[in-house]
mmCIF file of C-alpha atoms in Angstrom:
data_model
loop_
_atom_site.group_PDB
_atom_site.id
_atom_site.type_symbol
_atom_site.label_atom_id
_atom_site.label_comp_id
_atom_site.label_asym_id
_atom_site.label_seq_id
_atom_site.Cartn_x
_atom_site.Cartn_y
_atom_site.Cartn_z
ATOM 1 C CA UNK A 233 141.300 47.875 144.357
ATOM 2 C CA UNK A 234 144.891 49.544 145.485
ATOM 3 C CA UNK A 235 148.209 47.210 145.242
ATOM 4 C CA UNK A 236 149.245 46.602 148.729
ATOM 5 C CA UNK A 237 152.805 44.346 147.345
ATOM 6 C CA UNK A 238 154.225 47.138 145.191
ATOM 7 C CA UNK A 239 157.447 45.350 143.331
ATOM 8 C CA UNK A 240 160.784 46.636 144.073
ATOM 9 C CA UNK A 241 162.044 48.883 140.909
ATOM 10 C CA UNK A 242 164.757 47.021 139.020
ATOM 11 C CA UNK A 243 168.480 47.882 139.975
ATOM 12 C CA UNK A 244 168.844 49.549 136.549
ATOM 13 C CA UNK A 245 166.366 51.624 136.588
ATOM 14 C CA UNK A 246 167.218 55.106 135.527
ATOM 15 C CA UNK A 247 166.872 57.634 138.860
ATOM 16 C CA UNK A 248 168.196 60.628 137.832
ATOM 17 C CA UNK A 249 167.486 64.809 137.049
ATOM 18 C CA UNK A 250 165.376 66.839 134.038
ATOM 19 C CA UNK A 251 167.065 70.444 132.960
ATOM 20 C CA UNK A 252 166.564 72.599 130.004
ATOM 21 C CA UNK A 253 168.524 74.394 128.350
ATOM 22 C CA UNK A 254 167.334 77.712 128.322
ATOM 23 C CA UNK A 255 166.063 77.614 132.333
ATOM 24 C CA UNK A 256 169.695 76.700 134.042
ATOM 25 C CA UNK A 257 172.575 77.367 131.242
ATOM 26 C CA UNK A 258 172.602 80.615 130.957
ATOM 27 C CA UNK A 259 175.155 82.566 128.526
ATOM 28 C CA UNK A 260 172.225 82.763 126.468
ATOM 29 C CA UNK A 261 174.280 84.875 123.836
ATOM 30 C CA UNK A 262 177.994 83.390 124.501
ATOM 31 C CA UNK A 263 180.652 81.635 122.611
ATOM 32 C CA UNK A 264 178.109 82.185 119.322
ATOM 33 C CA UNK A 265 174.706 81.297 120.209
ATOM 34 C CA UNK A 266 172.035 82.723 118.283
ATOM 35 C CA UNK A 267 168.982 84.093 120.071
ATOM 36 C CA UNK A 268 165.451 81.940 120.110
ATOM 37 C CA UNK A 269 162.537 82.703 121.029
ATOM 38 C CA UNK A 270 162.817 82.443 124.713
ATOM 39 C CA UNK A 271 165.821 85.054 124.175
ATOM 40 C CA UNK A 272 163.748 87.704 122.053
ATOM 41 C CA UNK A 273 160.524 87.644 124.272
ATOM 42 C CA UNK A 274 159.212 89.895 126.743
ATOM 43 C CA UNK A 275 159.445 89.104 130.024
ATOM 44 C CA UNK A 276 156.902 89.699 132.676
ATOM 45 C CA UNK A 277 157.443 91.754 135.267
ATOM 46 C CA UNK A 278 159.606 90.775 137.556
ATOM 47 C CA UNK A 279 161.178 87.686 135.821
ATOM 48 C CA UNK A 280 165.045 87.422 135.956
ATOM 49 C CA UNK A 281 166.384 87.063 132.830
ATOM 50 C CA UNK A 282 168.250 84.411 130.934
ATOM 51 C CA UNK A 283 171.717 85.592 130.584
ATOM 52 C CA UNK A 284 172.170 83.804 134.384
ATOM 53 C CA UNK A 285 170.482 81.584 135.004
ATOM 54 C CA UNK A 286 171.578 78.976 136.895
ATOM 55 C CA UNK A 287 174.927 79.472 135.319
ATOM 56 C CA UNK A 288 175.197 75.881 134.592
ATOM 57 C CA UNK A 289 176.777 76.481 131.397
ATOM 58 C CA UNK A 290 179.816 77.842 133.017
ATOM 59 C CA UNK A 291 179.353 74.898 136.389
ATOM 60 C CA UNK A 292 178.276 72.175 134.569
ATOM 61 C CA UNK A 293 180.876 70.193 136.228
ATOM 62 C CA UNK A 294 180.408 70.663 139.764
ATOM 63 C CA UNK A 295 176.704 70.407 139.301
ATOM 64 C CA UNK A 296 176.775 66.604 137.793
ATOM 65 C CA UNK A 297 179.410 65.587 140.541
ATOM 66 C CA UNK A 298 176.428 66.836 143.194
ATOM 67 C CA UNK A 299 174.437 64.561 140.335
ATOM 68 C CA UNK A 300 176.710 61.907 140.989
ATOM 69 C CA UNK A 301 176.661 62.223 144.892
ATOM 70 C CA UNK A 302 173.332 62.079 145.437
ATOM 71 C CA UNK A 303 173.640 58.132 143.604
ATOM 72 C CA UNK A 304 171.425 59.425 139.929
ATOM 73 C CA UNK A 305 172.239 57.081 137.076
ATOM 74 C CA UNK A 306 171.062 59.426 134.566
ATOM 75 C CA UNK A 307 170.700 63.072 133.438
ATOM 76 C CA UNK A 308 168.175 64.413 131.267
ATOM 77 C CA UNK A 309 168.995 68.103 129.550
ATOM 78 C CA UNK A 310 168.086 69.763 127.011
ATOM 79 C CA UNK A 311 170.570 71.268 123.856
ATOM 80 C CA UNK A 312 169.827 74.792 122.691
ATOM 81 C CA UNK A 313 169.473 74.424 119.150
ATOM 82 C CA UNK A 314 170.979 78.138 118.271
ATOM 83 C CA UNK A 315 174.386 76.982 120.739
ATOM 84 C CA UNK A 316 174.102 74.418 117.482
ATOM 85 C CA UNK A 317 172.998 76.567 114.752
ATOM 86 C CA UNK A 318 173.099 80.158 114.973
ATOM 87 C CA UNK A 319 170.737 80.895 112.523
ATOM 88 C CA UNK A 320 168.601 77.162 112.948
ATOM 89 C CA UNK A 321 170.064 76.118 109.643
ATOM 90 C CA UNK A 322 173.186 76.749 107.780
ATOM 91 C CA UNK A 323 176.247 77.473 109.298
ATOM 92 C CA UNK A 324 177.006 75.419 112.339
ATOM 93 C CA UNK A 325 179.059 76.519 116.426
ATOM 94 C CA UNK A 326 181.768 75.052 116.622
ATOM 95 C CA UNK A 327 182.464 76.063 120.516
ATOM 96 C CA UNK A 328 178.236 75.225 120.607
ATOM 97 C CA UNK A 329 179.067 71.623 119.619
ATOM 98 C CA UNK A 330 182.637 71.530 121.610
ATOM 99 C CA UNK A 331 180.320 72.774 124.834
ATOM 100 C CA UNK A 332 177.947 69.606 125.198
ATOM 101 C CA UNK A 333 180.855 67.198 124.233
ATOM 102 C CA UNK A 334 182.454 68.293 127.556
ATOM 103 C CA UNK A 335 178.774 68.145 129.308
ATOM 104 C CA UNK A 336 178.503 64.812 127.861
ATOM 105 C CA UNK A 337 182.124 63.330 128.834
ATOM 106 C CA UNK A 338 181.126 64.724 131.785
ATOM 107 C CA UNK A 339 178.335 62.590 132.190
ATOM 108 C CA UNK A 340 180.356 59.310 131.619
ATOM 109 C CA UNK A 341 183.104 60.129 133.667
ATOM 110 C CA UNK A 342 180.637 59.498 136.889
ATOM 111 C CA UNK A 343 178.906 56.760 135.063
ATOM 112 C CA UNK A 344 175.665 59.042 134.643
ATOM 113 C CA UNK A 345 173.615 58.049 131.144
ATOM 114 C CA UNK A 346 173.370 61.496 128.574
ATOM 115 C CA UNK A 347 169.392 61.674 128.440
ATOM 116 C CA UNK A 348 169.929 63.988 125.752
ATOM 117 C CA UNK A 349 166.333 66.522 124.737
ATOM 118 C CA UNK A 350 166.290 67.981 121.166
ATOM 119 C CA UNK A 351 163.852 70.545 121.393
ATOM 120 C CA UNK A 352 162.605 72.242 124.635
ATOM 121 C CA UNK A 353 160.741 75.156 124.093
ATOM 122 C CA UNK A 354 163.534 77.274 122.048
ATOM 123 C CA UNK A 355 162.784 78.229 118.611
ATOM 124 C CA UNK A 356 165.584 79.554 116.699
ATOM 125 C CA UNK A 357 164.739 83.647 116.529
ATOM 126 C CA UNK A 358 165.723 83.313 112.823
ATOM 127 C CA UNK A 359 163.537 80.239 112.024
ATOM 128 C CA UNK A 360 160.329 82.384 113.729
ATOM 129 C CA UNK A 361 161.324 84.842 111.507
ATOM 130 C CA UNK A 362 161.292 82.557 108.707
ATOM 131 C CA UNK A 363 157.558 81.217 109.651
ATOM 132 C CA UNK A 364 158.134 79.271 112.602
ATOM 133 C CA UNK A 365 156.146 75.250 112.410
ATOM 134 C CA UNK A 366 153.773 77.110 110.936
ATOM 135 C CA UNK A 367 156.511 76.913 107.759
ATOM 136 C CA UNK A 368 156.268 73.611 105.931
ATOM 137 C CA UNK A 369 160.014 73.296 105.784
ATOM 138 C CA UNK A 370 159.658 73.515 109.066
ATOM 139 C CA UNK A 371 160.508 69.842 109.128
ATOM 140 C CA UNK A 372 163.385 69.994 107.342
ATOM 141 C CA UNK A 373 165.096 72.420 109.609
ATOM 142 C CA UNK A 374 164.065 70.058 112.624
ATOM 143 C CA UNK A 375 165.337 66.477 110.601
ATOM 144 C CA UNK A 376 169.205 68.581 109.476
ATOM 145 C CA UNK A 377 169.278 70.122 113.135
ATOM 146 C CA UNK A 378 168.708 66.283 114.365
ATOM 147 C CA UNK A 379 170.876 65.288 111.583
ATOM 148 C CA UNK A 380 173.790 67.424 113.358
ATOM 149 C CA UNK A 381 173.368 66.033 116.887
ATOM 150 C CA UNK A 382 173.195 62.277 115.496
ATOM 151 C CA UNK A 383 176.750 62.730 113.603
ATOM 152 C CA UNK A 384 177.904 64.338 116.300
ATOM 153 C CA UNK A 385 177.097 63.077 120.065
ATOM 154 C CA UNK A 386 175.004 59.169 117.898
ATOM 155 C CA UNK A 387 178.161 57.305 119.196
ATOM 156 C CA UNK A 388 177.949 58.954 123.169
ATOM 157 C CA UNK A 389 174.859 59.687 123.900
ATOM 158 C CA UNK A 390 171.716 56.292 124.296
ATOM 159 C CA UNK A 391 168.950 58.256 124.512
ATOM 160 C CA UNK A 392 166.986 60.588 122.702
ATOM 161 C CA UNK A 393 163.625 62.850 123.685
ATOM 162 C CA UNK A 394 162.758 65.054 119.882
ATOM 163 C CA UNK A 395 159.888 67.424 120.833
ATOM 164 C CA UNK A 396 159.168 68.171 124.805
ATOM 165 C CA UNK A 397 155.579 68.565 125.856
ATOM 166 C CA UNK A 398 154.407 69.224 122.580
ATOM 167 C CA UNK A 399 151.059 69.177 123.514
ATOM 168 C CA UNK A 400 152.167 72.312 125.556
ATOM 169 C CA UNK A 401 153.577 74.565 122.665
ATOM 170 C CA UNK A 402 149.740 73.224 121.106
ATOM 171 C CA UNK A 403 147.175 73.857 124.042
ATOM 172 C CA UNK A 404 149.743 76.671 126.306
ATOM 173 C CA UNK A 405 151.983 77.594 123.676
ATOM 174 C CA UNK A 406 151.175 81.419 124.245
ATOM 175 C CA UNK A 407 152.086 81.529 127.660
ATOM 176 C CA UNK A 408 155.760 80.104 127.131
ATOM 177 C CA UNK A 409 156.084 82.248 123.971
ATOM 178 C CA UNK A 410 156.504 78.699 121.550
ATOM 179 C CA UNK A 411 152.950 79.268 119.486
ATOM 180 C CA UNK A 412 153.071 82.176 116.591
ATOM 181 C CA UNK A 413 150.167 82.839 114.840
ATOM 182 C CA UNK A 414 150.505 84.862 111.461
ATOM 183 C CA UNK A 415 148.641 88.060 111.499
ATOM 184 C CA UNK A 416 145.515 87.915 109.739
ATOM 185 C CA UNK A 417 144.862 84.410 110.510
ATOM 186 C CA UNK A 418 140.993 83.577 110.183
ATOM 187 C CA UNK A 419 141.284 80.373 111.633
ATOM 188 C CA UNK A 420 143.181 79.870 115.094
ATOM 189 C CA UNK A 421 142.506 76.055 115.659
ATOM 190 C CA UNK A 422 143.613 75.001 112.004
ATOM 191 C CA UNK A 423 147.009 77.241 111.885
ATOM 192 C CA UNK A 424 147.824 75.764 115.230
ATOM 193 C CA UNK A 425 146.766 72.430 114.457
ATOM 194 C CA UNK A 426 149.296 72.529 111.447
ATOM 195 C CA UNK A 427 151.848 73.550 112.923
ATOM 196 C CA UNK A 428 150.956 70.491 115.622
ATOM 197 C CA UNK A 429 151.209 68.332 112.526
ATOM 198 C CA UNK A 430 154.508 69.836 110.977
ATOM 199 C CA UNK A 431 156.551 69.215 114.319
ATOM 200 C CA UNK A 432 154.889 65.572 114.594
ATOM 201 C CA UNK A 433 156.274 64.835 111.213
ATOM 202 C CA UNK A 434 159.135 66.505 111.752
ATOM 203 C CA UNK A 435 159.648 63.879 115.175
ATOM 204 C CA UNK A 436 158.632 61.100 113.507
ATOM 205 C CA UNK A 437 161.767 61.684 110.690
ATOM 206 C CA UNK A 438 163.946 62.202 113.543
ATOM 207 C CA UNK A 439 163.227 58.921 114.999
ATOM 208 C CA UNK A 440 163.591 57.589 111.686
ATOM 209 C CA UNK A 441 166.753 59.282 110.964
ATOM 210 C CA UNK A 442 168.603 58.041 114.486
ATOM 211 C CA UNK A 443 167.498 54.668 114.119
ATOM 212 C CA UNK A 444 169.408 55.062 110.575
ATOM 213 C CA UNK A 445 172.385 56.637 111.854
ATOM 214 C CA UNK A 446 172.743 54.303 114.616
ATOM 215 C CA UNK A 447 170.710 51.194 115.262
ATOM 216 C CA UNK A 448 170.962 50.375 118.793
ATOM 217 C CA UNK A 449 169.766 54.176 120.242
ATOM 218 C CA UNK A 450 167.160 54.870 121.390
ATOM 219 C CA UNK A 451 164.269 57.842 120.552
ATOM 220 C CA UNK A 452 161.199 58.587 121.699
ATOM 221 C CA UNK A 453 158.376 61.650 121.745
ATOM 222 C CA UNK A 454 158.054 63.594 125.861
ATOM 223 C CA UNK A 455 154.548 65.083 126.118
ATOM 224 C CA UNK A 456 152.859 66.026 129.162
ATOM 225 C CA UNK A 457 150.276 64.063 129.941
ATOM 226 C CA UNK A 458 147.551 64.808 132.472
ATOM 227 C CA UNK A 459 144.608 62.474 132.887
ATOM 228 C CA UNK A 460 141.364 64.186 132.767
ATOM 229 C CA UNK A 461 138.182 63.298 135.209
ATOM 230 C CA UNK A 462 134.710 64.456 134.211
ATOM 231 C CA UNK A 463 133.172 66.218 137.010
ATOM 232 C CA UNK A 464 130.225 63.978 137.439
ATOM 233 C CA UNK A 465 129.301 60.895 136.579
ATOM 234 C CA UNK A 466 126.467 62.700 134.346
ATOM 235 C CA UNK A 467 127.188 61.097 130.755
ATOM 236 C CA UNK A 468 127.500 64.840 129.255
ATOM 237 C CA UNK A 469 130.473 65.464 131.645
ATOM 238 C CA UNK A 470 131.802 62.218 131.332
ATOM 239 C CA UNK A 471 131.883 62.392 127.129
ATOM 240 C CA UNK A 472 133.331 65.486 127.879
ATOM 241 C CA UNK A 473 136.314 64.168 129.617
ATOM 242 C CA UNK A 474 136.803 61.678 126.873
ATOM 243 C CA UNK A 475 137.069 64.021 124.474
ATOM 244 C CA UNK A 476 139.621 66.603 126.598
ATOM 245 C CA UNK A 477 141.813 63.252 127.303
ATOM 246 C CA UNK A 478 141.647 62.584 123.248
ATOM 247 C CA UNK A 479 142.606 66.489 122.803
ATOM 248 C CA UNK A 480 145.054 66.490 125.381
ATOM 249 C CA UNK A 481 146.723 63.338 125.512
ATOM 250 C CA UNK A 482 145.535 60.449 123.333
ATOM 251 C CA UNK A 483 146.340 62.802 119.834
ATOM 252 C CA UNK A 484 150.083 62.733 120.960
ATOM 253 C CA UNK A 485 150.382 58.965 122.168
ATOM 254 C CA UNK A 486 148.577 56.924 119.118
ATOM 255 C CA UNK A 487 150.667 59.010 117.135
ATOM 256 C CA UNK A 488 153.320 57.921 118.786
ATOM 257 C CA UNK A 489 151.840 54.017 119.267
ATOM 258 C CA UNK A 490 149.874 53.673 115.877
ATOM 259 C CA UNK A 491 151.581 56.538 113.814
ATOM 260 C CA UNK A 492 147.895 57.990 113.084
ATOM 261 C CA UNK A 493 146.070 60.922 114.040
ATOM 262 C CA UNK A 494 143.205 59.891 117.565
ATOM 263 C CA UNK A 495 140.130 59.286 115.642
ATOM 264 C CA UNK A 496 138.442 61.769 117.930
ATOM 265 C CA UNK A 497 140.400 64.315 118.247
ATOM 266 C CA UNK A 498 140.245 63.979 113.771
ATOM 267 C CA UNK A 499 136.655 64.068 114.487
ATOM 268 C CA UNK A 500 137.063 67.526 116.481
ATOM 269 C CA UNK A 501 139.644 69.288 113.530
ATOM 270 C CA UNK A 502 136.464 68.267 110.734
ATOM 271 C CA UNK A 503 134.165 69.817 112.514
ATOM 272 C CA UNK A 504 136.397 73.455 113.468
ATOM 273 C CA UNK A 505 137.670 72.698 109.463
ATOM 274 C CA UNK A 506 141.354 72.331 110.871
ATOM 275 C CA UNK A 507 142.258 69.086 109.671
ATOM 276 C CA UNK A 508 145.554 69.513 108.753
ATOM 277 C CA UNK A 509 147.400 69.591 105.291
ATOM 278 C CA UNK A 510 149.444 66.529 104.746
ATOM 279 C CA UNK A 511 152.671 67.193 102.156
ATOM 280 C CA UNK A 512 153.290 64.100 99.837
ATOM 281 C CA UNK A 513 155.286 61.522 102.228
ATOM 282 C CA UNK A 514 154.017 62.517 105.543
ATOM 283 C CA UNK A 515 151.906 60.049 105.993
ATOM 284 C CA UNK A 516 154.245 57.337 105.441
ATOM 285 C CA UNK A 517 156.148 59.527 108.022
ATOM 286 C CA UNK A 518 154.367 59.397 110.621
ATOM 287 C CA UNK A 519 154.079 55.823 110.523
ATOM 288 C CA UNK A 520 157.545 55.003 110.294
ATOM 289 C CA UNK A 521 158.431 56.142 113.394
ATOM 290 C CA UNK A 522 158.566 53.271 115.672
ATOM 291 C CA UNK A 523 159.291 55.364 118.235
ATOM 292 C CA UNK A 524 161.408 52.943 121.519
ATOM 293 C CA UNK A 525 159.737 54.442 124.035
ATOM 294 C CA UNK A 526 157.469 57.817 125.474
ATOM 295 C CA UNK A 527 158.713 60.023 127.995
ATOM 296 C CA UNK A 528 155.792 61.244 130.464
ATOM 297 C CA UNK A 529 156.175 64.238 131.868
ATOM 298 C CA UNK A 530 153.544 64.263 134.278
ATOM 299 C CA UNK A 531 152.711 66.921 136.789
ATOM 300 C CA UNK A 532 148.890 67.075 137.914
ATOM 301 C CA UNK A 533 145.508 65.890 136.737
ATOM 302 C CA UNK A 534 142.221 68.238 135.358
ATOM 303 C CA UNK A 535 138.951 67.952 136.142
ATOM 304 C CA UNK A 536 136.507 69.122 133.317
ATOM 305 C CA UNK A 537 132.649 69.503 133.009
ATOM 306 C CA UNK A 538 130.336 69.885 129.965
ATOM 307 C CA UNK A 539 129.860 73.661 128.924
ATOM 308 C CA UNK A 540 127.348 74.950 126.292
ATOM 309 C CA UNK A 541 128.235 75.760 122.852
ATOM 310 C CA UNK A 542 128.233 79.374 124.129
ATOM 311 C CA UNK A 543 130.053 79.083 127.280
ATOM 312 C CA UNK A 544 133.509 81.010 126.741
ATOM 313 C CA UNK A 545 135.982 81.249 129.549
ATOM 314 C CA UNK A 546 139.358 83.539 129.437
ATOM 315 C CA UNK A 547 142.460 84.131 130.829
ATOM 316 C CA UNK A 548 143.453 88.174 130.395
ATOM 317 C CA UNK A 549 146.762 86.341 129.563
ATOM 318 C CA UNK A 550 145.201 84.142 126.805
ATOM 319 C CA UNK A 551 143.450 87.411 125.530
ATOM 320 C CA UNK A 552 146.602 89.789 125.727
ATOM 321 C CA UNK A 553 148.209 86.590 123.094
ATOM 322 C CA UNK A 554 145.563 87.432 120.549
ATOM 323 C CA UNK A 555 142.952 84.856 121.793
ATOM 324 C CA UNK A 556 145.526 82.097 120.220
ATOM 325 C CA UNK A 557 143.232 79.425 121.951
ATOM 326 C CA UNK A 558 141.944 76.336 120.753
ATOM 327 C CA UNK A 559 137.981 75.564 120.266
ATOM 328 C CA UNK A 560 136.486 72.854 122.288
ATOM 329 C CA UNK A 561 132.254 73.608 122.330
ATOM 330 C CA UNK A 562 131.798 70.483 124.646
ATOM 331 C CA UNK A 563 134.972 71.441 126.774
ATOM 332 C CA UNK A 564 136.001 73.748 129.751
ATOM 333 C CA UNK A 565 138.027 72.930 132.277
ATOM 334 C CA UNK A 566 137.321 73.574 135.679
ATOM 335 C CA UNK A 567 140.987 73.213 137.109
ATOM 336 C CA UNK A 568 144.168 72.883 135.736
ATOM 337 C CA UNK A 569 148.103 73.644 137.434
ATOM 338 C CA UNK A 570 149.463 76.209 135.083
ATOM 339 C CA UNK A 571 153.266 76.361 134.221
ATOM 340 C CA UNK A 572 153.654 78.530 137.159
ATOM 341 C CA UNK A 573 151.783 76.619 139.741
ATOM 342 C CA UNK A 574 149.053 78.781 140.145
ATOM 343 C CA UNK A 575 145.339 77.627 139.489
ATOM 344 C CA UNK A 576 143.734 79.115 136.594
ATOM 345 C CA UNK A 577 141.436 78.340 133.947
ATOM 346 C CA UNK A 578 141.591 78.608 130.668
ATOM 347 C CA UNK A 579 138.924 78.226 128.082
ATOM 348 C CA UNK A 580 138.883 76.539 125.282
ATOM 349 C CA UNK A 581 136.408 78.464 122.864
ATOM 350 C CA UNK A 582 138.147 80.275 120.719
ATOM 351 C CA UNK A 583 135.906 84.523 120.653
#
């Protein structure tokens, strides 16, 4: 039944705007910033480069003033990892530290709450060369990066997001240039979900670290949630929708709430010889994260129907990206809006 008596939003509800560093800042290699995966990837023909974008790096003051004029109470922006640590680890770039201090101070000046996303699709290129999220050391890389952020901004920033849309990094990583499958990999699904596991542990440790350093600050993940509907009332379609809801949504929500893998997803991984390897301490770290909230990025819904094991559908783009798709023998996405806003068909069966 539709609710005809909608409650008003509370006075302290945080209405605002959201951006990501590589999409708006420009100045992508300026003032000591190192290259990220977005800076080194081959751009599609007709796509603008990242050296200017919206020029937010130079125009943040007027941009934030406009937000204040519109009555915004919060500004969610991401910090570019390589503007802080040009090589991903090691030497800190003071110019980058200073820049985000200015952005945060500008927000506070206009009575706008800064909400910082720590990682938004921009892995340092130097870390990609060291194995990216495939390398178990990526957990420590991210924890170290988090420590630098918290040490510098934890007293000013009260709300943090760890990894933006981790499920998109896993499901459509080749489309956004963030999933790197090692050459010669024989089980793409296992490799993909091992990387996903490292991200889960990394952000869990970052959450625990913030709670230790700044107990009053709030932190959580930001998955891309899309409710999956069955194409019909047939039992097989309903089961397919449940399976894809688990892979698409519940894996990340259950991990946030319970600190463990969703049972349907774990069964799927077992069936594909793709369960991730746990290092010592991983299980405890996942359970100890205790996020304060979950940020939902919600754009669209999906509709699925059951497909036979041998049904295989792939887009040419996915084929160009080494066919880095995930296997899901019982699910076929009929229609899902991709990141470019066009309707596409995505396969969940690796060839």
